[in-house]
mmCIF file of C-alpha atoms in Angstrom:
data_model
loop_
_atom_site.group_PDB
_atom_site.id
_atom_site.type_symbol
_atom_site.label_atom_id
_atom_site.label_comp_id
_atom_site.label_asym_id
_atom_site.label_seq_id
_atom_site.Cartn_x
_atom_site.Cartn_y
_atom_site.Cartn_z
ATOM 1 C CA UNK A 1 -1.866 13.137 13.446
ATOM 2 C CA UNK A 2 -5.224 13.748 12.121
ATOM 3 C CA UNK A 3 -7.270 11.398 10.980
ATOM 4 C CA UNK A 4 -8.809 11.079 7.841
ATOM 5 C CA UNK A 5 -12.498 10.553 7.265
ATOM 6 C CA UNK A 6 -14.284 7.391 6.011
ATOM 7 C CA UNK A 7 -15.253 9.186 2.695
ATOM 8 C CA UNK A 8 -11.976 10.586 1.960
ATOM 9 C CA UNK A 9 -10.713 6.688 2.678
ATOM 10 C CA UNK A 10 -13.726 4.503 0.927
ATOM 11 C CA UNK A 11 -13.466 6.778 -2.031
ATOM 12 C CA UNK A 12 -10.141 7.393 -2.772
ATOM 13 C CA UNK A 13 -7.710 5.328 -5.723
ATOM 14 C CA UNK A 14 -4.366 5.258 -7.019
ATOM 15 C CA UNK A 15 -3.694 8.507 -9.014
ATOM 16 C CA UNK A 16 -0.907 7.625 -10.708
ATOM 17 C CA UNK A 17 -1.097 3.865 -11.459
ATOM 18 C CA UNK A 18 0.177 4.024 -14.869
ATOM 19 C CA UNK A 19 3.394 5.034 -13.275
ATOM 20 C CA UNK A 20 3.179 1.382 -11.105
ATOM 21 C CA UNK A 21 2.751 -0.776 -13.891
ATOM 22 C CA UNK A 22 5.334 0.464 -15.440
ATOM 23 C CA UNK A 23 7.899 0.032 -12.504
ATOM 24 C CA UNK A 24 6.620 -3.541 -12.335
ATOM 25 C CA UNK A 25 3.377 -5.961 -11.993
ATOM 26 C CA UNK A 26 2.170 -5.300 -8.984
ATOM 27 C CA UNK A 27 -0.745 -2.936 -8.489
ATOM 28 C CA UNK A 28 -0.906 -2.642 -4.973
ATOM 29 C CA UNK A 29 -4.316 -2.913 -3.034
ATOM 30 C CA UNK A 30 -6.152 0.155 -1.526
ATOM 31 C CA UNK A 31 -2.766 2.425 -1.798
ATOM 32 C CA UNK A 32 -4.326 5.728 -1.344
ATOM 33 C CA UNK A 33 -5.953 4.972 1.199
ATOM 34 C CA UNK A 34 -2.737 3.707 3.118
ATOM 35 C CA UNK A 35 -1.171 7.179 2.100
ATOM 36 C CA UNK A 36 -4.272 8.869 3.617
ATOM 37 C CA UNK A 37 -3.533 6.979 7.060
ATOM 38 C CA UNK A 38 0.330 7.081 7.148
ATOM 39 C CA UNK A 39 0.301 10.775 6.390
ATOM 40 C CA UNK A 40 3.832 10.027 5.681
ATOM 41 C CA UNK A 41 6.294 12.764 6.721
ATOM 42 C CA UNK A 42 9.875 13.570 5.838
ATOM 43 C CA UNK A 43 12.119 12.169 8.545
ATOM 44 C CA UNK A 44 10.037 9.255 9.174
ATOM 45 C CA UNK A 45 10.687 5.768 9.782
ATOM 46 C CA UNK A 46 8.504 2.832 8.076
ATOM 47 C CA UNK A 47 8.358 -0.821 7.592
ATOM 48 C CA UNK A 48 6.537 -2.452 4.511
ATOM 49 C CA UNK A 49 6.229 -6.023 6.423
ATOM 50 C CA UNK A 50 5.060 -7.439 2.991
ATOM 51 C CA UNK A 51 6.725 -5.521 0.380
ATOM 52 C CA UNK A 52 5.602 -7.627 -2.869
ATOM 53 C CA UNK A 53 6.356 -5.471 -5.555
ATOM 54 C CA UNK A 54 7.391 -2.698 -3.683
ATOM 55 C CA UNK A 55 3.560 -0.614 -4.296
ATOM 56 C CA UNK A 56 2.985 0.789 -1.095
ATOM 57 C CA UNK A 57 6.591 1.028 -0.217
ATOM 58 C CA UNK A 58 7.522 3.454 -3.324
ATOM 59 C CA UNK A 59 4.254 5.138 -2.514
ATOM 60 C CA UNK A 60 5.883 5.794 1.635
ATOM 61 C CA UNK A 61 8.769 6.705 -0.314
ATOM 62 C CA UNK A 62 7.546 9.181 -2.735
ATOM 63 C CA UNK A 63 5.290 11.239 0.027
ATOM 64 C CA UNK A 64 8.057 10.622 2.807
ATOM 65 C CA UNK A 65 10.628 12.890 0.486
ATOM 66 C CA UNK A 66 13.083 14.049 0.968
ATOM 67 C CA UNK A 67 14.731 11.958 3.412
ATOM 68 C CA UNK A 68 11.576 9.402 5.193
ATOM 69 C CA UNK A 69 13.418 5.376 5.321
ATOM 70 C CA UNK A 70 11.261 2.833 4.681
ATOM 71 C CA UNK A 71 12.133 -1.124 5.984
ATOM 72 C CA UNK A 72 10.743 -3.771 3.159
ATOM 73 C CA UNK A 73 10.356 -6.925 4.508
ATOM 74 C CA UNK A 74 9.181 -10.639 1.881
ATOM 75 C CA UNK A 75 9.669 -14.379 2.306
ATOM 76 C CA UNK A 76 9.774 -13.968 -1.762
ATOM 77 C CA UNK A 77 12.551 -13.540 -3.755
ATOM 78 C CA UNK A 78 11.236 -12.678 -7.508
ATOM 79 C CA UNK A 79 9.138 -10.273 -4.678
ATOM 80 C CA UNK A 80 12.378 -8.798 -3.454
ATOM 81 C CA UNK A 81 13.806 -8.728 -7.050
ATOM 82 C CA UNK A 82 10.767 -6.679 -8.570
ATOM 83 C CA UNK A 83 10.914 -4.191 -5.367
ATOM 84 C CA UNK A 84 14.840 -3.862 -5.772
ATOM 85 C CA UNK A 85 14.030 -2.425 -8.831
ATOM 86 C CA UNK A 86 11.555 -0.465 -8.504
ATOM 87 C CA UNK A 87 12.962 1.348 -6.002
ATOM 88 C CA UNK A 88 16.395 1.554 -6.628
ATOM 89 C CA UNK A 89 16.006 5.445 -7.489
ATOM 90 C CA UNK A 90 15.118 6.150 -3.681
ATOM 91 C CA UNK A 91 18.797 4.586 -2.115
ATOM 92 C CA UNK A 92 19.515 4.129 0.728
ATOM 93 C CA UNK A 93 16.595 5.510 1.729
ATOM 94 C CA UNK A 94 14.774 2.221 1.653
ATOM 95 C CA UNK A 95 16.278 -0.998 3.181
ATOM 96 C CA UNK A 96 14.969 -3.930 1.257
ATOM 97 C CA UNK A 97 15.533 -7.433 3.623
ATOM 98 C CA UNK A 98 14.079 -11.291 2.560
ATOM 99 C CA UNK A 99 12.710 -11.651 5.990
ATOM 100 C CA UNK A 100 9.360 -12.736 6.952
ATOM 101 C CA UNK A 101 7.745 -10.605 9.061
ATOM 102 C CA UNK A 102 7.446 -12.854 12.112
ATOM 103 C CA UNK A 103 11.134 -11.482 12.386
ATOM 104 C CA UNK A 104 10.311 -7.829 12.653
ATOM 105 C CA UNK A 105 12.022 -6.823 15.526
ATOM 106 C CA UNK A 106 15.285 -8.730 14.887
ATOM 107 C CA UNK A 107 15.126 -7.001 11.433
ATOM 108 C CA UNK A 108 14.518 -3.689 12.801
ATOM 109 C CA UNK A 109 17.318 -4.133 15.721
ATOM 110 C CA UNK A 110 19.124 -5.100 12.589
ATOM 111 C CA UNK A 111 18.421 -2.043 11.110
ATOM 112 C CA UNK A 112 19.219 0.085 14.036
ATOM 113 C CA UNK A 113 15.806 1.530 14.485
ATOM 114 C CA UNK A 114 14.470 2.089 17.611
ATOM 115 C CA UNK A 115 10.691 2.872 16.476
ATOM 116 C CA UNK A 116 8.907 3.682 13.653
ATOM 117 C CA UNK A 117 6.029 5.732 12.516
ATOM 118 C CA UNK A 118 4.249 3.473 10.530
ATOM 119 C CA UNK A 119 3.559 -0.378 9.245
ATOM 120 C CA UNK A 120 1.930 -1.627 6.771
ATOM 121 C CA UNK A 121 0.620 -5.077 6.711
ATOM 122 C CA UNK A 122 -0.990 -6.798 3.159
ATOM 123 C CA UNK A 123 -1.351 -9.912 3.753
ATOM 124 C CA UNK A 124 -1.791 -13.192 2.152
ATOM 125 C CA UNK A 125 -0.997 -13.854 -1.150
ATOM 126 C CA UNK A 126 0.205 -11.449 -3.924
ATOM 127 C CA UNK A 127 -1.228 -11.124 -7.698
ATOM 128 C CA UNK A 128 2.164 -12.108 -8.764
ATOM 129 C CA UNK A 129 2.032 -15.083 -7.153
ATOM 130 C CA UNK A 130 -0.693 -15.986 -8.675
ATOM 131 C CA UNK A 131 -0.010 -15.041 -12.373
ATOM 132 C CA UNK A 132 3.205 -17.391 -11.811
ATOM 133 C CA UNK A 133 2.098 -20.754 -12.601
ATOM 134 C CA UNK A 134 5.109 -22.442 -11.676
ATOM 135 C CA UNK A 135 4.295 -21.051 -8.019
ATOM 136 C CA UNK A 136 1.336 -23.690 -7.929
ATOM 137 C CA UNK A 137 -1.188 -20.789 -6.405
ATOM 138 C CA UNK A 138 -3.520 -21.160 -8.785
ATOM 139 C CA UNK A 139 -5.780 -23.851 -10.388
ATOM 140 C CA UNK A 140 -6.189 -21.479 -14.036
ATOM 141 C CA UNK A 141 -2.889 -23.163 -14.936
ATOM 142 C CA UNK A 142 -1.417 -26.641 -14.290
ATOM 143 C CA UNK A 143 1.591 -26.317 -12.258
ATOM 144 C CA UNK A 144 3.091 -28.700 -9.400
ATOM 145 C CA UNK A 145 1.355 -28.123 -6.204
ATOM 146 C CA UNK A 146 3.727 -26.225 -4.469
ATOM 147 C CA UNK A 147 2.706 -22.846 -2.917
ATOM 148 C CA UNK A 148 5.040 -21.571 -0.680
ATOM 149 C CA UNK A 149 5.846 -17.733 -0.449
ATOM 150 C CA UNK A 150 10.041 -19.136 -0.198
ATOM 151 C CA UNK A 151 10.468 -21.487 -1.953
ATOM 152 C CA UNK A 152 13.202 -22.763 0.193
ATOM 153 C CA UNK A 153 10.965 -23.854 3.347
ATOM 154 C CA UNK A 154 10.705 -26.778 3.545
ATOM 155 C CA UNK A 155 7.117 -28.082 3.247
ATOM 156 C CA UNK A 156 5.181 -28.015 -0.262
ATOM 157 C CA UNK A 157 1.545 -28.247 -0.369
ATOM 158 C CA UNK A 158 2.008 -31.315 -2.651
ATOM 159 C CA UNK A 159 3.686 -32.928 0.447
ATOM 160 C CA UNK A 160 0.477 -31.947 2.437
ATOM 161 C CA UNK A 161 -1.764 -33.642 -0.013
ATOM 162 C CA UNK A 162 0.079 -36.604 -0.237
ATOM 163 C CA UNK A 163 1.689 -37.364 3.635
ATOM 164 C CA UNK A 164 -1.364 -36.141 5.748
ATOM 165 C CA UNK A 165 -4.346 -38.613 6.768
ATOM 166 C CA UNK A 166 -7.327 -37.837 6.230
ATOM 167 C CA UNK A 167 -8.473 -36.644 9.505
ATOM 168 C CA UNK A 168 -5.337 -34.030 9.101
ATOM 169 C CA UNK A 169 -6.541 -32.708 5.659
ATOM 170 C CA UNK A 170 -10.065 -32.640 6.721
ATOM 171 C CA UNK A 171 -8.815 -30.313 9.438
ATOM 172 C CA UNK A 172 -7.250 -28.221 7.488
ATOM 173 C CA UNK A 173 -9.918 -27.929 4.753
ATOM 174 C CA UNK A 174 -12.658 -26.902 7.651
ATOM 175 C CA UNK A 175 -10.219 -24.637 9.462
ATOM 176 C CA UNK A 176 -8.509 -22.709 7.378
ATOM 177 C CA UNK A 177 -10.515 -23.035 4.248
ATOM 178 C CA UNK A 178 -14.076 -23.011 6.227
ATOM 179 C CA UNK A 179 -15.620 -25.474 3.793
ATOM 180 C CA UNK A 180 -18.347 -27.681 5.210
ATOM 181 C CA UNK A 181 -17.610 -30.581 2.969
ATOM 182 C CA UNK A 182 -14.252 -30.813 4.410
ATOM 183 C CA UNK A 183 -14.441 -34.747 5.575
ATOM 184 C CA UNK A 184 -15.536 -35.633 1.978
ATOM 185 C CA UNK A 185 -13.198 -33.570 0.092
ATOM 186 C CA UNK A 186 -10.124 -34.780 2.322
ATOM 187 C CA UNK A 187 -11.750 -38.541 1.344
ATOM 188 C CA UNK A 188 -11.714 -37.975 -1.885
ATOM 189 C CA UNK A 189 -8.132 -36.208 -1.703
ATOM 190 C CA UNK A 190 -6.772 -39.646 -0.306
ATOM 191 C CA UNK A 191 -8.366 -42.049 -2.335
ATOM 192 C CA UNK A 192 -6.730 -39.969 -5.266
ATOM 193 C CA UNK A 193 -3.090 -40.202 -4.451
ATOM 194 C CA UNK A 194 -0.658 -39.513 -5.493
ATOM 195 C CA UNK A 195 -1.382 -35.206 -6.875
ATOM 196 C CA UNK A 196 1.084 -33.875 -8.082
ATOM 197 C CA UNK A 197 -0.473 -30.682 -10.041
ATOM 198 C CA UNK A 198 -3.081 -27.697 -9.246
ATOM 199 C CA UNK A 199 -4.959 -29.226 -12.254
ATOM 200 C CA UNK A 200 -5.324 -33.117 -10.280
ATOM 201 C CA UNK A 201 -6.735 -31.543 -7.408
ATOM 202 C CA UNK A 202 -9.075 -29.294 -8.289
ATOM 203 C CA UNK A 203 -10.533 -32.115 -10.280
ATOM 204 C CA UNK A 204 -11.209 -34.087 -7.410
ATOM 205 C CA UNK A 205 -12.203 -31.643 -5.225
ATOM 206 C CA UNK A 206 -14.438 -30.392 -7.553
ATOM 207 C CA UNK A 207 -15.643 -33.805 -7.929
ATOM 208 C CA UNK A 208 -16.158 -33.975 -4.247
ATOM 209 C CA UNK A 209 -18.307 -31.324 -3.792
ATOM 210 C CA UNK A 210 -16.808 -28.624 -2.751
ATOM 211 C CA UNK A 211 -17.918 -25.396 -1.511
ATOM 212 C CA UNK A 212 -19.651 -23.311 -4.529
ATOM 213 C CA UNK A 213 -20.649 -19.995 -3.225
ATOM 214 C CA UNK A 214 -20.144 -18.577 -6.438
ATOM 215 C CA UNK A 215 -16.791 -19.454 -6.649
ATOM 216 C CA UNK A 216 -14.788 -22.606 -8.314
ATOM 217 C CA UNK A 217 -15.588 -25.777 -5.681
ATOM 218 C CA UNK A 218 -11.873 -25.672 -4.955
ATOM 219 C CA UNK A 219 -11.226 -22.404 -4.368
ATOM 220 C CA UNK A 220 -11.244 -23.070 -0.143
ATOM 221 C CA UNK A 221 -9.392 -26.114 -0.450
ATOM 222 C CA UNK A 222 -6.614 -24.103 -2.287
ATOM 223 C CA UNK A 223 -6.967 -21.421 0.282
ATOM 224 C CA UNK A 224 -6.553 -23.963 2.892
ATOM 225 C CA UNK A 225 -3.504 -25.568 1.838
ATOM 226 C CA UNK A 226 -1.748 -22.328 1.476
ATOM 227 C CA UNK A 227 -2.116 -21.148 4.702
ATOM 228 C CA UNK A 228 -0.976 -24.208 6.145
ATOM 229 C CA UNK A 229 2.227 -24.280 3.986
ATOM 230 C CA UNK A 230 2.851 -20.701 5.008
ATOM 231 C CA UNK A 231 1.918 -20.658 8.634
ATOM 232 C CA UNK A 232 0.026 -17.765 7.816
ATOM 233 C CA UNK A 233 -2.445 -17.197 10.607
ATOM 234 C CA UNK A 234 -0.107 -18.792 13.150
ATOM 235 C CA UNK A 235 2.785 -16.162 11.556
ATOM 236 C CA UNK A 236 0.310 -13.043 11.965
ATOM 237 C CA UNK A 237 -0.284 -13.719 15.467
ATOM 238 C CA UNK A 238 3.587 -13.649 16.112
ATOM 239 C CA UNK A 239 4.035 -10.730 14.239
ATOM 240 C CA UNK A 240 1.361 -7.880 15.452
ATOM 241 C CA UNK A 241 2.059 -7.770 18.948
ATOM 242 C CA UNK A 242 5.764 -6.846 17.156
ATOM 243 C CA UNK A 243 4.622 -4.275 15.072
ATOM 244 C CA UNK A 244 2.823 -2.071 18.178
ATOM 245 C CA UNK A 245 5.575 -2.479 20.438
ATOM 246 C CA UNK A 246 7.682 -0.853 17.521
ATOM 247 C CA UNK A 247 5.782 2.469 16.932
ATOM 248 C CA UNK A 248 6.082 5.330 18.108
ATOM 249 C CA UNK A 249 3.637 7.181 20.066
ATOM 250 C CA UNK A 250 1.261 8.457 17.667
ATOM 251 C CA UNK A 251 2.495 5.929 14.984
ATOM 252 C CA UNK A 252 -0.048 4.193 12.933
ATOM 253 C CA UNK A 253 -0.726 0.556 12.110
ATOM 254 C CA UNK A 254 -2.436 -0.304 9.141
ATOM 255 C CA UNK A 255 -3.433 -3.806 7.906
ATOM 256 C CA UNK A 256 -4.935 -5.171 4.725
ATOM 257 C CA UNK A 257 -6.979 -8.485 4.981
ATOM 258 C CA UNK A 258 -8.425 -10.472 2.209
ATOM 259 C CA UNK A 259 -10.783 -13.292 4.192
ATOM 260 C CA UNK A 260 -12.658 -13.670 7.182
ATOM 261 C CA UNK A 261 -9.445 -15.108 9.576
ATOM 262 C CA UNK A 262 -7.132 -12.741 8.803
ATOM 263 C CA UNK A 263 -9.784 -10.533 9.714
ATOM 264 C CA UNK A 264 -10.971 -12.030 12.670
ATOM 265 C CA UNK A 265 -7.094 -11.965 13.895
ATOM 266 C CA UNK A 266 -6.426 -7.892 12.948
ATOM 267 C CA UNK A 267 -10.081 -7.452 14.813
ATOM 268 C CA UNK A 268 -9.807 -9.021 18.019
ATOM 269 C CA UNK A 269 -6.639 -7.514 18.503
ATOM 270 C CA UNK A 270 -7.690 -3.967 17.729
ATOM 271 C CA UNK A 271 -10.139 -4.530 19.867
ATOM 272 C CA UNK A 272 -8.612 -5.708 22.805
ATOM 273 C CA UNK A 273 -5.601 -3.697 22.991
ATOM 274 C CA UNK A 274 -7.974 -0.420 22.468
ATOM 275 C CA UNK A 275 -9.835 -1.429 25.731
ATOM 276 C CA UNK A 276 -8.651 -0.339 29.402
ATOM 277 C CA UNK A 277 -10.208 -3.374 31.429
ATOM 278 C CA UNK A 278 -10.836 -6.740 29.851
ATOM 279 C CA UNK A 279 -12.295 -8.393 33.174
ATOM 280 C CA UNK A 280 -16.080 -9.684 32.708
ATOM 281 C CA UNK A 281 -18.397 -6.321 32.355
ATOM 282 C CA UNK A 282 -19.916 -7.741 35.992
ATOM 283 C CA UNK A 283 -16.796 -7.980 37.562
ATOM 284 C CA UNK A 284 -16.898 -4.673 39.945
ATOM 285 C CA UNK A 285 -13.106 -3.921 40.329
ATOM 286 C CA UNK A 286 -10.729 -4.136 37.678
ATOM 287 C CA UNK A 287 -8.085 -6.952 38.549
ATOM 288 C CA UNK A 288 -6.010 -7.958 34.773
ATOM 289 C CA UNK A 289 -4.734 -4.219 34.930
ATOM 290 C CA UNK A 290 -4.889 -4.285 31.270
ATOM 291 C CA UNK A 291 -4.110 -0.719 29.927
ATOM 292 C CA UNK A 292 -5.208 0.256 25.980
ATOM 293 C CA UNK A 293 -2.168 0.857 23.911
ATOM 294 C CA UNK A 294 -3.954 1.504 20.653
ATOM 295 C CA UNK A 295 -6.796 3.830 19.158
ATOM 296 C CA UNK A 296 -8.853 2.504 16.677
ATOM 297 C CA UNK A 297 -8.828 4.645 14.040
ATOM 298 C CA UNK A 298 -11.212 3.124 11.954
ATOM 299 C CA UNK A 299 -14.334 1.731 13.501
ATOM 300 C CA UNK A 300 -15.260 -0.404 10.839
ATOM 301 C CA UNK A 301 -13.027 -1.887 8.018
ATOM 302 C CA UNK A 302 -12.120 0.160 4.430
ATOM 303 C CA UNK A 303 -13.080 -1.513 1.512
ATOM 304 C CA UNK A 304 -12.277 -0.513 -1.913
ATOM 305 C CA UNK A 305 -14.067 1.445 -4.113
ATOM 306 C CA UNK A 306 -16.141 0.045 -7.069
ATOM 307 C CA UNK A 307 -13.773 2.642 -9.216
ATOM 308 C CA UNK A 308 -11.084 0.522 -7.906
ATOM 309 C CA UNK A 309 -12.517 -2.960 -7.940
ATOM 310 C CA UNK A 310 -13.064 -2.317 -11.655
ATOM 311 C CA UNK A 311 -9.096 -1.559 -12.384
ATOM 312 C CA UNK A 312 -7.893 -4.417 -10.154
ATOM 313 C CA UNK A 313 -11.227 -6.837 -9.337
ATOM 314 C CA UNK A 314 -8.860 -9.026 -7.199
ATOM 315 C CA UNK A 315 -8.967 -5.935 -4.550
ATOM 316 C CA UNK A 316 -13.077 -6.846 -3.900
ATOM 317 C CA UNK A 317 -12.144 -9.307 -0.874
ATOM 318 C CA UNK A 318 -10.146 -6.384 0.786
ATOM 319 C CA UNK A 319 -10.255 -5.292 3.826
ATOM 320 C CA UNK A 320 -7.827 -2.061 5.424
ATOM 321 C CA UNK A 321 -7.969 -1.149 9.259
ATOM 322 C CA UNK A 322 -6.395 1.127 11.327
ATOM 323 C CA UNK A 323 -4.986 1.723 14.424
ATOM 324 C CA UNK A 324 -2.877 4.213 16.125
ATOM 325 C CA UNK A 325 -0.291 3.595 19.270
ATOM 326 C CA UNK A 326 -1.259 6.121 22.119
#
């Protein structure tokens, strides 16, 4: 498969994204430049493990005619309900499941799929979720704190805020939201309760002293909670190993990241399962027996262009990288 260069990635945008706002809201993150590295073909197999509003998949779809299948995979169903729709015109060409993505090989077993050609991985959360204020993702609006991708599990991040101790949420806080004020943010969190809305807590954590960095103080506390209501990191982990035991040879892997530990995850794993021998560079024989399974395509990661930052300025945190199975 060749590969693309960096300039034909870092530079390129959607072409037609009138055409995706009209099928729904969703304008989906760095999509030519997951085009450019599935190099979807007709024939081929592909799994959209996070299939939002169905962006990248109807984008698969389109350059996989006339007969590529594409897997779609969300925890969310107004997600599921927006992709259903948007690509209902493709068939049964694409297979739309509300699955997380932590059960990717049971889904594709489901499927009847062997292997694939290509995944595609955008994680965290979606703009939708975010312009839902009901969803309790956001601090813009006052909502009840609740952001979970399904809202069937179990655990809400009001539930968080109001059952944990304090040495929990200041764990959670440093961890997940890396925000050095964590113990007095988490103080001020329990000296609050009960919160019940977005609105409640960003007061006090704003009042606490939360992180600034050019950003709202409680913008890592929010960050925080939601990935410990989702699992997130912990669900990644489970999941990638999945994905590059179900490509093909050749087959391409290709994951979108939007802060430093999903990141961090994607790049350690990239980098180890790219390398031959991971025993300690002294160590004169080789004794794990570790063999590389993937190529890195890209070195470094792909970040949008300013042309596309401008259209959709929640794409600036984005990061794409690449990887092919050997």
């Amino acid at each position: 498969m060749p590969t693309p260069t960096a300039s034909q990635l870092s530079t390129s945008r959607p072409k037609n994204r009138a055409a995706f706002m009209a099928a729904g809201p969703h304008l989906p993150v760095l999509y030519q430049d997951i085009i450019h590295a599935l190099q979807p073909k007709s024939g081929g197999f592909y799994v959209d493990c996070t299939l939002g509003g169905g962006g990248h998949a109807q984008g698969i779809l389109e350059a996989s005619h006339p007969d590529g299948k594409l897997l779609g995979l969300d925890l969310d169903p107004q997600a599921i309900a927006i992709a259903r729709k948007r690509l209902a015109p493709f068939g049964e060409r694409a297979r739309i499941e509300q699955a997380s993505y932590v059960e990717l090989t049971s889904m594709l077993n489901l499927t009847g799929w062997d292997a694939v050609d290509g995944i595609v991985f955008d994680l965290g959360v979606s703009s939708m979720q975010f312009d839902t204020p009901e969803r309790g993702f956001s601090f813009q609006h006052d909502a009840p704190l609740d952001m979970r991708f399904n809202p069937d599990s179990p655990i809400s991040a009001a539930e968080l805020v109001n059952q944990m101790s304090e040495a929990e949420l200041s764990e959670i806080i440093f961890r997940y939201g890396e925000d050095r004020n964590a113990r007095r943010i988490a103080r001020a969190i329990v000296r609050a309760r009960p919160l019940q809305t977005t609105k409640q807590l960003a007061a006090v954590v704003a009042g606490a002293g939360g992180a600034k960095d050019h950003i709202h103080p409680a913008t890592r506390t929010f960050q925080a909670l939601r990935i410990a209501v989702n699992e997130e990191l912990k669900s990644i982990e489970a999941a990638l190993p999945q994905a590059i035991t179900a490509l093909k040879s050749g087959g391409r892997l290709t994951i979108i990241s939007f802060h430093s530990l999903e990141d961090r995850i994607v790049k350690e794993l990239f980098n180890r399962e790219s390398t031959d021998c991971l025993c300690p560079p002294r160590q004169p024989l080789c004794t794990c027996g570790h063999k590389a399974i993937l190529r890195k395509v890209t070195r470094k990661p792909i970040v949008p262009a300013e042309s596309e930052i401008s259209d959709n300025p929640r794409a600036r945190s984005a990061k794409l990288r690449i990887a092919e199975k050997l």
